[in-house]
Coordinates of C-alpha atoms and ligand atoms in Angstrom, one line a residue:
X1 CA -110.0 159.6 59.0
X2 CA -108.7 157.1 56.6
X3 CA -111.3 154.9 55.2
X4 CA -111.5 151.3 56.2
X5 CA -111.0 149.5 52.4
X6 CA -114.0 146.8 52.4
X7 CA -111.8 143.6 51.9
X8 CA -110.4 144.5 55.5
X9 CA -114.1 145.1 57.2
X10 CA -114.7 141.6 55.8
X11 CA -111.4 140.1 57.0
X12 CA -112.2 141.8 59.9
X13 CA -115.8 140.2 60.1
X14 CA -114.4 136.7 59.7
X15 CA -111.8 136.6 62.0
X16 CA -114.6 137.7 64.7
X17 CA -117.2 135.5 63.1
X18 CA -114.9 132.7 63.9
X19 CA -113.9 134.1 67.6
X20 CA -117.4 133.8 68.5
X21 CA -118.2 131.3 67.2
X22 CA -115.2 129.3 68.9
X23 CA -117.0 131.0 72.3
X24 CA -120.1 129.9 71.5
X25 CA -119.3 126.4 71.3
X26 CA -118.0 126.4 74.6
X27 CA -120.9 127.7 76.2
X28 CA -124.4 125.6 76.8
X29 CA -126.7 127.0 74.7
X30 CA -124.3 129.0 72.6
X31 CA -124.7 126.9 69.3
X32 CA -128.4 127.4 69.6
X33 CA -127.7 131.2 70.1
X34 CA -125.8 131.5 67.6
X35 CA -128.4 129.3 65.1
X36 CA -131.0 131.8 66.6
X37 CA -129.9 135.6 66.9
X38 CA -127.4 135.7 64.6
X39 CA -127.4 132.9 61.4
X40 CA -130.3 134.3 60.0
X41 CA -128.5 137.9 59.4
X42 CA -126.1 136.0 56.7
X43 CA -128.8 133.9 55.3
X44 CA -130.2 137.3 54.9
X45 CA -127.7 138.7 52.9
X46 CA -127.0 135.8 50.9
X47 CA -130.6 135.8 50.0
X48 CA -130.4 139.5 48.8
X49 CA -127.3 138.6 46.6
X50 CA -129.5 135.9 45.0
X51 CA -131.9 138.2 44.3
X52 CA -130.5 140.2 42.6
X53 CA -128.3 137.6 40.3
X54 CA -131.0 136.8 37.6
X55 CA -131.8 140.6 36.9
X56 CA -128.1 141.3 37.2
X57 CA -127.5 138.4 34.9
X58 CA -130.2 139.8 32.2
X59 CA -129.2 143.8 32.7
X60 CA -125.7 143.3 32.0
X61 CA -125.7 140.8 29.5
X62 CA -128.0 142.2 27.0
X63 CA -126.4 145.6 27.7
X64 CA -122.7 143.9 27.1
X65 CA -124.6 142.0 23.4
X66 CA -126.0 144.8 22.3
X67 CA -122.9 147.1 23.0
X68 CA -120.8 145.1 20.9
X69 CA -122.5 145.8 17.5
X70 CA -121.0 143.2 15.9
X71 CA -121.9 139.2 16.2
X72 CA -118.7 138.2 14.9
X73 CA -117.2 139.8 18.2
X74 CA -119.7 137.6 20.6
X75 CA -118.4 134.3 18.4
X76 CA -114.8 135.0 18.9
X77 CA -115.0 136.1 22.5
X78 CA -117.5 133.2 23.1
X79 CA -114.8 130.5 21.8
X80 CA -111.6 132.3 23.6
X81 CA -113.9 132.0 27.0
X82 CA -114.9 128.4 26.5
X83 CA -110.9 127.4 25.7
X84 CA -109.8 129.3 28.9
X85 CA -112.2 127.6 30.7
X86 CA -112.0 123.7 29.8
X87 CA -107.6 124.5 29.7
X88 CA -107.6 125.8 33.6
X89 CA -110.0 123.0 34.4
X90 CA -107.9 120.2 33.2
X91 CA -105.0 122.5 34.4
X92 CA -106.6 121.9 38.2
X93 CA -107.8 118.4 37.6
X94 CA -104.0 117.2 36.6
X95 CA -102.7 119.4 39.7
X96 CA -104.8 117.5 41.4
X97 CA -104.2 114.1 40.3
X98 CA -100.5 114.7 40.8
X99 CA -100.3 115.7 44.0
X100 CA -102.8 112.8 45.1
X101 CA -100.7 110.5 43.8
X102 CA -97.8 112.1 45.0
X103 CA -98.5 112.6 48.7
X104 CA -101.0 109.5 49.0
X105 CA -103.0 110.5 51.6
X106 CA -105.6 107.6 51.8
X107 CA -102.2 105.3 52.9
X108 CA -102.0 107.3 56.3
X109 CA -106.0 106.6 57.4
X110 CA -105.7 103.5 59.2
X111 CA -108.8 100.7 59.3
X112 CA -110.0 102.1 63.0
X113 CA -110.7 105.6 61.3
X114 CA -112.6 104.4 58.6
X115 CA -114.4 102.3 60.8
X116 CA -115.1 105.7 62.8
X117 CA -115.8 107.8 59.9
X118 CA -118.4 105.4 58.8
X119 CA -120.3 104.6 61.6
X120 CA -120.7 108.8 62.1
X121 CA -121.9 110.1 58.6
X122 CA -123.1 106.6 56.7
X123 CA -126.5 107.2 58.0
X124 CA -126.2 111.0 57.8
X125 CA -129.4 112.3 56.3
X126 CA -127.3 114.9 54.1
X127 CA -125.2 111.8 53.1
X128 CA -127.9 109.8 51.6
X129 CA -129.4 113.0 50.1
X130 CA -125.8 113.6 48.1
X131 CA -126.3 109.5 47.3
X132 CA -129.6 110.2 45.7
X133 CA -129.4 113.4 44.1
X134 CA -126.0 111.5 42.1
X135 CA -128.5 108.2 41.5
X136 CA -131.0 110.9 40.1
X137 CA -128.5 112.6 37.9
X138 CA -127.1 109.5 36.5
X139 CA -130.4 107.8 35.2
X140 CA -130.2 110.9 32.4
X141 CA -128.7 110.5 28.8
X142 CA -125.2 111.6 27.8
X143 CA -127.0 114.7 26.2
X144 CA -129.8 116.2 29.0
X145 CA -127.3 118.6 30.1
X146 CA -127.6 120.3 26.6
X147 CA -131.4 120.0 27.0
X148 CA -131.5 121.2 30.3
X149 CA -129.8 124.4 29.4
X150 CA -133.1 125.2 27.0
X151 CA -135.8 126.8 28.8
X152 CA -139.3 126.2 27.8
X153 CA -141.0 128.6 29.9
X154 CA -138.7 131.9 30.7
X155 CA -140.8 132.5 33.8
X156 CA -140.5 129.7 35.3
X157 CA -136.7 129.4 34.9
X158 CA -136.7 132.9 36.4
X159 CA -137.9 132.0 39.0
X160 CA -135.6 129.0 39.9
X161 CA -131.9 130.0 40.9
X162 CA -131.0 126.4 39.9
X163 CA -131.3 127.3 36.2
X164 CA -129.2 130.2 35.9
X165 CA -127.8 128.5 32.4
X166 CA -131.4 128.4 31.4
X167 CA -131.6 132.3 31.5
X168 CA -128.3 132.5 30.2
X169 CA -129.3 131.5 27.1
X170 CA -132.6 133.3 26.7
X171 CA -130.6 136.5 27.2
X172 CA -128.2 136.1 25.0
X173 CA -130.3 134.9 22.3
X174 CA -132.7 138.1 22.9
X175 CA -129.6 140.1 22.8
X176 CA -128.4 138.8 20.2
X177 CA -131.8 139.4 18.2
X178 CA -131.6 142.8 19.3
X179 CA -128.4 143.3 17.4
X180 CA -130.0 142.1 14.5
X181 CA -133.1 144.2 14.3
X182 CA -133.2 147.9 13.2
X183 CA -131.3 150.2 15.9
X184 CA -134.2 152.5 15.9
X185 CA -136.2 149.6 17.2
X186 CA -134.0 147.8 19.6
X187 CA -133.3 151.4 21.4
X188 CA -136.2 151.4 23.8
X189 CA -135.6 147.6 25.0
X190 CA -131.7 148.4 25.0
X191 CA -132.4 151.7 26.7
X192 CA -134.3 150.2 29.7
X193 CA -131.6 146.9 30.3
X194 CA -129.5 149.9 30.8
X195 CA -130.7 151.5 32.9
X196 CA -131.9 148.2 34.5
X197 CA -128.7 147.2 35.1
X198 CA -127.4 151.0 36.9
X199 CA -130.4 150.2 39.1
X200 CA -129.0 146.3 40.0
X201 CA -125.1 147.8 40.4
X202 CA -126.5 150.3 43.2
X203 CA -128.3 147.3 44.9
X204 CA -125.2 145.4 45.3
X205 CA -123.1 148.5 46.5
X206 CA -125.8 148.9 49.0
X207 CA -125.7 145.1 50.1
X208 CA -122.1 145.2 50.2
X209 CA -122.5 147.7 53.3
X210 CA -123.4 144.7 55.1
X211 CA -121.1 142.4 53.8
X212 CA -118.7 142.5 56.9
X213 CA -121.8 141.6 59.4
X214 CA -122.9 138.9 57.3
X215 CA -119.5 137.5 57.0
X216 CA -119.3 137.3 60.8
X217 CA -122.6 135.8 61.2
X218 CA -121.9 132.9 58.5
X219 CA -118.3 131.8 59.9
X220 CA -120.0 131.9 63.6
X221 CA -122.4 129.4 62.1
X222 CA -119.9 127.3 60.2
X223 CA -118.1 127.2 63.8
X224 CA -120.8 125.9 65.6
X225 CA -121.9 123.2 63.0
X226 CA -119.0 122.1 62.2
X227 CA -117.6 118.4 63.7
X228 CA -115.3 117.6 66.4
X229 CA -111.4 118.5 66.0
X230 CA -110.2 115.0 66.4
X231 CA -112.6 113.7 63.1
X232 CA -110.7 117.0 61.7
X233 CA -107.6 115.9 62.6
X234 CA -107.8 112.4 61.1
X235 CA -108.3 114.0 57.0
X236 CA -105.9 116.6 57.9
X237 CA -103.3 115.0 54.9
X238 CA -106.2 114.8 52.5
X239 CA -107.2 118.4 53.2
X240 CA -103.7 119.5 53.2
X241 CA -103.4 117.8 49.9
X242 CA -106.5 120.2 48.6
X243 CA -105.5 123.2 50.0
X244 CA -101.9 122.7 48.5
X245 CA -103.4 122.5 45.3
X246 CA -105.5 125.5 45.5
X247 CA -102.7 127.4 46.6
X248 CA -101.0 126.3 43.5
X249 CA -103.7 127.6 41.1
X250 CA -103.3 130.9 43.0
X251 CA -99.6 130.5 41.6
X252 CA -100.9 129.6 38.1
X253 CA -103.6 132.9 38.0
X254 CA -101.1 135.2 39.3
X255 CA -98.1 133.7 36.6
X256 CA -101.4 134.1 34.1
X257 CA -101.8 137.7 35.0
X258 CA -98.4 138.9 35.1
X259 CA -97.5 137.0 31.8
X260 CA -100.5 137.9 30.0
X261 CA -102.6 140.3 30.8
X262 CA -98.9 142.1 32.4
X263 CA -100.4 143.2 35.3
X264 CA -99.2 142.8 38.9
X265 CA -100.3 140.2 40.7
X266 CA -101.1 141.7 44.1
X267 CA -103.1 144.6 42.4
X268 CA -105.3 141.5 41.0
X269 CA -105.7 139.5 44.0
X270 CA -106.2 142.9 46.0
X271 CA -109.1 144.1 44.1
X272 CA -110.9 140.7 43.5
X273 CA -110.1 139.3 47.3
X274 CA -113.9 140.8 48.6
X275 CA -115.3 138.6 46.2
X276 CA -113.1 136.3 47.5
X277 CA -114.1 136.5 50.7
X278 CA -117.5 136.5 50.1
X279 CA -117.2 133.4 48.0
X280 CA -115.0 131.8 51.4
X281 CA -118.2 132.8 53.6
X282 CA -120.8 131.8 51.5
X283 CA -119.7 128.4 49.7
X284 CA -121.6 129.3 46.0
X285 CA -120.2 130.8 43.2
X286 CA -123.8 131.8 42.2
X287 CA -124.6 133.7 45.3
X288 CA -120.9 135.4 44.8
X289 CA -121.5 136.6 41.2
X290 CA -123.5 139.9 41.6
X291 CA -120.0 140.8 44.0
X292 CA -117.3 139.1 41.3
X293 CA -118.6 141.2 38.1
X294 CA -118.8 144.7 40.0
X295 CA -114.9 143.9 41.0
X296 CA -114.2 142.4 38.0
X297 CA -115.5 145.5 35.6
X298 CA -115.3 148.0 38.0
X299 CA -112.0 147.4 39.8
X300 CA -110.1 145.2 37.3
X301 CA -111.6 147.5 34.3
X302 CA -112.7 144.5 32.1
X303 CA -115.1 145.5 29.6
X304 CA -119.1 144.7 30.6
X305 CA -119.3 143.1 26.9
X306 CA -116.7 140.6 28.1
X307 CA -117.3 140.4 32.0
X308 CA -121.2 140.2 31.6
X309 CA -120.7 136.9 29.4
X310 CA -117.8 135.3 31.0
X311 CA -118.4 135.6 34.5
X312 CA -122.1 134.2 34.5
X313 CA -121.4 131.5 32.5
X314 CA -118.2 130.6 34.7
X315 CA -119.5 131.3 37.9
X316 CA -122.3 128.0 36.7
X317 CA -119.6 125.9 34.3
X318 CA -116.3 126.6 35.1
X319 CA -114.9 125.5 38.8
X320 CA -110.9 125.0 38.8
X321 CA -111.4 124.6 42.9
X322 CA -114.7 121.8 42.6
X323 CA -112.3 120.2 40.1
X324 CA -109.4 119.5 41.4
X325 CA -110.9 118.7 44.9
X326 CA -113.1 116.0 42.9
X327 CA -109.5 114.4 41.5
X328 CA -107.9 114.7 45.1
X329 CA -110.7 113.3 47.1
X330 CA -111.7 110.6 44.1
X331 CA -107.9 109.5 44.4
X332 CA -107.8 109.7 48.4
X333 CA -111.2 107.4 48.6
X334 CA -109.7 105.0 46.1
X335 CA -106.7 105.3 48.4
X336 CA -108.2 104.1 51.1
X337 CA -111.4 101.4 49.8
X338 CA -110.5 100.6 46.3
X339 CA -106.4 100.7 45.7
X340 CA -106.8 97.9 42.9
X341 CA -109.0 100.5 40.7
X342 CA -105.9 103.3 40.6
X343 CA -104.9 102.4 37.2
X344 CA -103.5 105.0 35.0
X345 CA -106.4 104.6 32.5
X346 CA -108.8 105.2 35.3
X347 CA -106.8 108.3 36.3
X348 CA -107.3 109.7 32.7
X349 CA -111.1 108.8 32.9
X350 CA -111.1 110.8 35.7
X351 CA -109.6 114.1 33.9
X352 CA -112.6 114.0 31.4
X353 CA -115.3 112.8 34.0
X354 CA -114.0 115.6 36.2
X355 CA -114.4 118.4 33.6
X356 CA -117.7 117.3 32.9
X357 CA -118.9 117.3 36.3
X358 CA -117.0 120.7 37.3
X359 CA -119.7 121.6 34.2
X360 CA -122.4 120.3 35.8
X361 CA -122.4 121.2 39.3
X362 CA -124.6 123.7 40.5
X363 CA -122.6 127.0 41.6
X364 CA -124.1 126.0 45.5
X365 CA -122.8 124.5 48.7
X366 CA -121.5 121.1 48.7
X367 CA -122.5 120.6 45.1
X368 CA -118.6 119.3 43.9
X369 CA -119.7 116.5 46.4
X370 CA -123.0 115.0 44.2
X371 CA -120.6 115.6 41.1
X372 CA -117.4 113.4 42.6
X373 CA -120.4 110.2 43.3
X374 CA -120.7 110.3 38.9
X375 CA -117.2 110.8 38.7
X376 CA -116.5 108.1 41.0
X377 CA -119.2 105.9 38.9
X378 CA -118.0 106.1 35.9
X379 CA -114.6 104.5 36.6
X380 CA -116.5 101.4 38.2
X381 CA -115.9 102.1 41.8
X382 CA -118.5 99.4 43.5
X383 CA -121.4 101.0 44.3
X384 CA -121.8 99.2 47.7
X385 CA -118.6 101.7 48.8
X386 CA -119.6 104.6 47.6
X387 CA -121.9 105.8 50.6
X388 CA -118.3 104.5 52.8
X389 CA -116.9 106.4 50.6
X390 CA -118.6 109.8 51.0
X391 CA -118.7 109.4 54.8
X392 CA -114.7 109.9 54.7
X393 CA -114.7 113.2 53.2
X394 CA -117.6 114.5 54.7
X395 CA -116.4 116.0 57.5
X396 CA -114.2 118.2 56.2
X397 CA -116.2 119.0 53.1
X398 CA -117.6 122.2 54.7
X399 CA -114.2 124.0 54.9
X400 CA -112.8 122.3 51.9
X401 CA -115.9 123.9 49.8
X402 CA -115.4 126.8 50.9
X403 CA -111.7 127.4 49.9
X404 CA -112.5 125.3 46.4
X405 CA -115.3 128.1 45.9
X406 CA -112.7 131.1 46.6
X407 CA -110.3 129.3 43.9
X408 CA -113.7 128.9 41.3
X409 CA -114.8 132.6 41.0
X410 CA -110.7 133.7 41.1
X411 CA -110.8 131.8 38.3
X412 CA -113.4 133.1 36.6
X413 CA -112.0 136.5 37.1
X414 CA -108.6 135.7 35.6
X415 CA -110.0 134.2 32.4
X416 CA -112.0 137.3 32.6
X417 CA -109.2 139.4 32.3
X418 CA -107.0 136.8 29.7
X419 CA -110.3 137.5 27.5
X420 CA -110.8 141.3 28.2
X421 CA -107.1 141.5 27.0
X422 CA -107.0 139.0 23.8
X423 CA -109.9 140.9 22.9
X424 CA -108.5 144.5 23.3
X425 CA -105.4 143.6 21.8
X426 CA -106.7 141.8 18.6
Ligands
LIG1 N1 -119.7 125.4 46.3 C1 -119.1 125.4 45.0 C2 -119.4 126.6 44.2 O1 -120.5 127.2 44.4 C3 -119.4 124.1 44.2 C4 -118.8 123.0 45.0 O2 -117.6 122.7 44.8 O3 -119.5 122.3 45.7 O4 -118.7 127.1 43.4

């Protein structure tokens, strides 16, 4: 018999995770059900993938430095990534921006809905958490985020998820080191991140078995939780306006794959769509990434020197999706509680505020949200609002975050290959 290819068996997973969970809303006691027997399967699984990320992250990076034998290729490689990234980031933000202003969709919410919207998240708890987290964020000099990215204790960032950068940069400045010491000497250290990192690539094909199951069992639960189809219905123009502009970045990585890296498109989007899906189901980048650079090297055929550099540091500072949503939805609540502020020098303050907060938000659910309260802040929007504000978006943020996630690690991937192919063809 033919064997299943594992972007179906996930497709397949989340078309029945959202079947039952449709059921299971419209049975008493299905919600809980589902929140009891079968959540904690895909929190399982999402746990396992961040498991493995940090060793994943180490193993392949040092074995993708130390392969390269040469610094001058890392410093060349490292500047191509870091252009790709901040182009297809103000690439999304202007798409954005455009089609806000374009299709205007704060002008069809009329004062009733607000009025709705407000009285049923303002109080939310996760509402005031976002508010806070975005208070604590701001109270930080212009220059924490470089300091943040320093570890001082390598342990301890291990051991946090949140600081992925943090190991980042240990590993590539102990991989580094290791180019520059006598090969004799760096052998045994090289020999077992190696080997390290054949050990991490058979974990993930063996949590990938699962992937299908877990799929199911995280679109039941995003079913069940998620808020009444008439509150849906009401942003429908402002989420039409984001998923239009996703789909256009789709356009933009395919024209960049065919032009470029002369590849077709469909073999692209075939071989990275379980990371796709994956990043759909889960909502984080980060949780996605052990998935993305086993596609990515081992489907796409990028090098591990390149892939084991670009895609960690992407999959943490470079999100086209979080970006452009950020422009859509800072436009659409401007729209709607602060038309006077939509001057054209605003808009451009929001380009750059919106890079910089795609490069600061954490790779996790709902993170684009804290980042869009700074962007939103830095243009002047009265502070009194922005909680108003927040509760319009917030009920569609679930869904919205997890399409802008799919675009983010697609995007990673393509300036993964753009890279892989400058660098081959240099
Ligand atoms: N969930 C997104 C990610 O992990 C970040 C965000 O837009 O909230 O890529």
């Amino acid at each position: 018999m033919k064997k299943v290819a594992l972007h179906w068996k996930i497709m397949i997973g989340l078309v029945l995770g959202v079947v039952l969970g449709l059921i299971c809303s419209q049975i008493t006691g299905g919600k809980q059900f589902i929140l009891d027997w079968v959540q904690p399967f895909g929190n399982i699984f999402v746990k396992l993938l961040k498991l493995i990320a940090i060793p994943l992250i180490m193993g392949s990076l040092i074995k993708g430095i130390s392969d390269l034998k040469d610094i001058s290729k890392f410093q060349s490689m490292g500047l191509k990534t870091i252009v790709l990234y901040i182009f297809s980031t103000v690439i999304a933000i202007s798409i954005g921006l455009s089609l806000a202003n374009f299709f205007k969709p704060g002008d069809g919410i009329s004062l009733e809905t607000v009025e709705t919207l407000k009285s049923n998240y303002v109080d939310n708890a996760s509402v005031k958490s976002k508010l806070l987290e975005a208070e604590t964020q701001q109270s930080q000099g212009p220059l924490q985020f470089i300091e943040d990215m320093i570890p001082s204790n390598i342990v301890e960032a291990m051991g946090d998820n949140k600081s992925m950068l943090k190991v980042i940069f240990f590993t590539l400045f102990l991989g580094i080191c290791l180019l520059l010491i006598e090969e004799k000497k760096a052998k045994p250290l090289k020999d077992f991140f190696d080997s390290l990192n054949d050990v991490i690539l058979k974990m993930i094909d063996i949590i990938m078995l699962f992937a299908p199951y877990a799929v199911l069992s995280l679109l039941a639960t995003v079913v069940v939780t998620s808020d009444d189809v008439t509150v849906l219905l009401a942003l429908l123009k402002y989420a039409g306006v984001v998923v239009l502009g996703l789909l256009l970045m789709i356009v933009f990585y395919c024209l960049c794959i065919s032009i470029f890296v002369k590849k077709s498109p469909i073999w692209f989007l075939k071989n990275i769509s379980p990371a796709q899906l994956l990043a759909f189901s889960t909502s984080s980048s980060a949780a996605t990434l052990p998935v993305t650079m086993e596609r990515v090297e081992e489907h796409l055929g990028v090098e591990k020197e390149v892939s084991s550099f670009v895609l960690p540091v992407g999959a943490t500072m470079n999100m086209d999706g979080t970006s452009l949503y950020q422009a859509v939805a800072a436009v659409f609540i401007m729209q709607v509680l602060w038309p006077e502020g939509l001057t054209f020098s605003n808009q451009i303050t929001i380009i750059l505020t919106a890079l910089l907060a795609s490069i600061g938000s954490a790779a996790v659910p709902g993170a684009g949200m804290v980042m869009l309260l700074i962007v939103l802040d830095t243009i002047g929007f009265p502070k009194e609002l922005l909680p108003i504000g927040l509760s319009l978006i917030f009920a569609v943020d679930r869904p919205l975050d997890m399409l802008r996630t799919t675009i983010n690690v697609t995007g990673d991937a393509t300036v993964a290959m753009l890279v892989s192919k400058m660098e081959r063809t240099k």
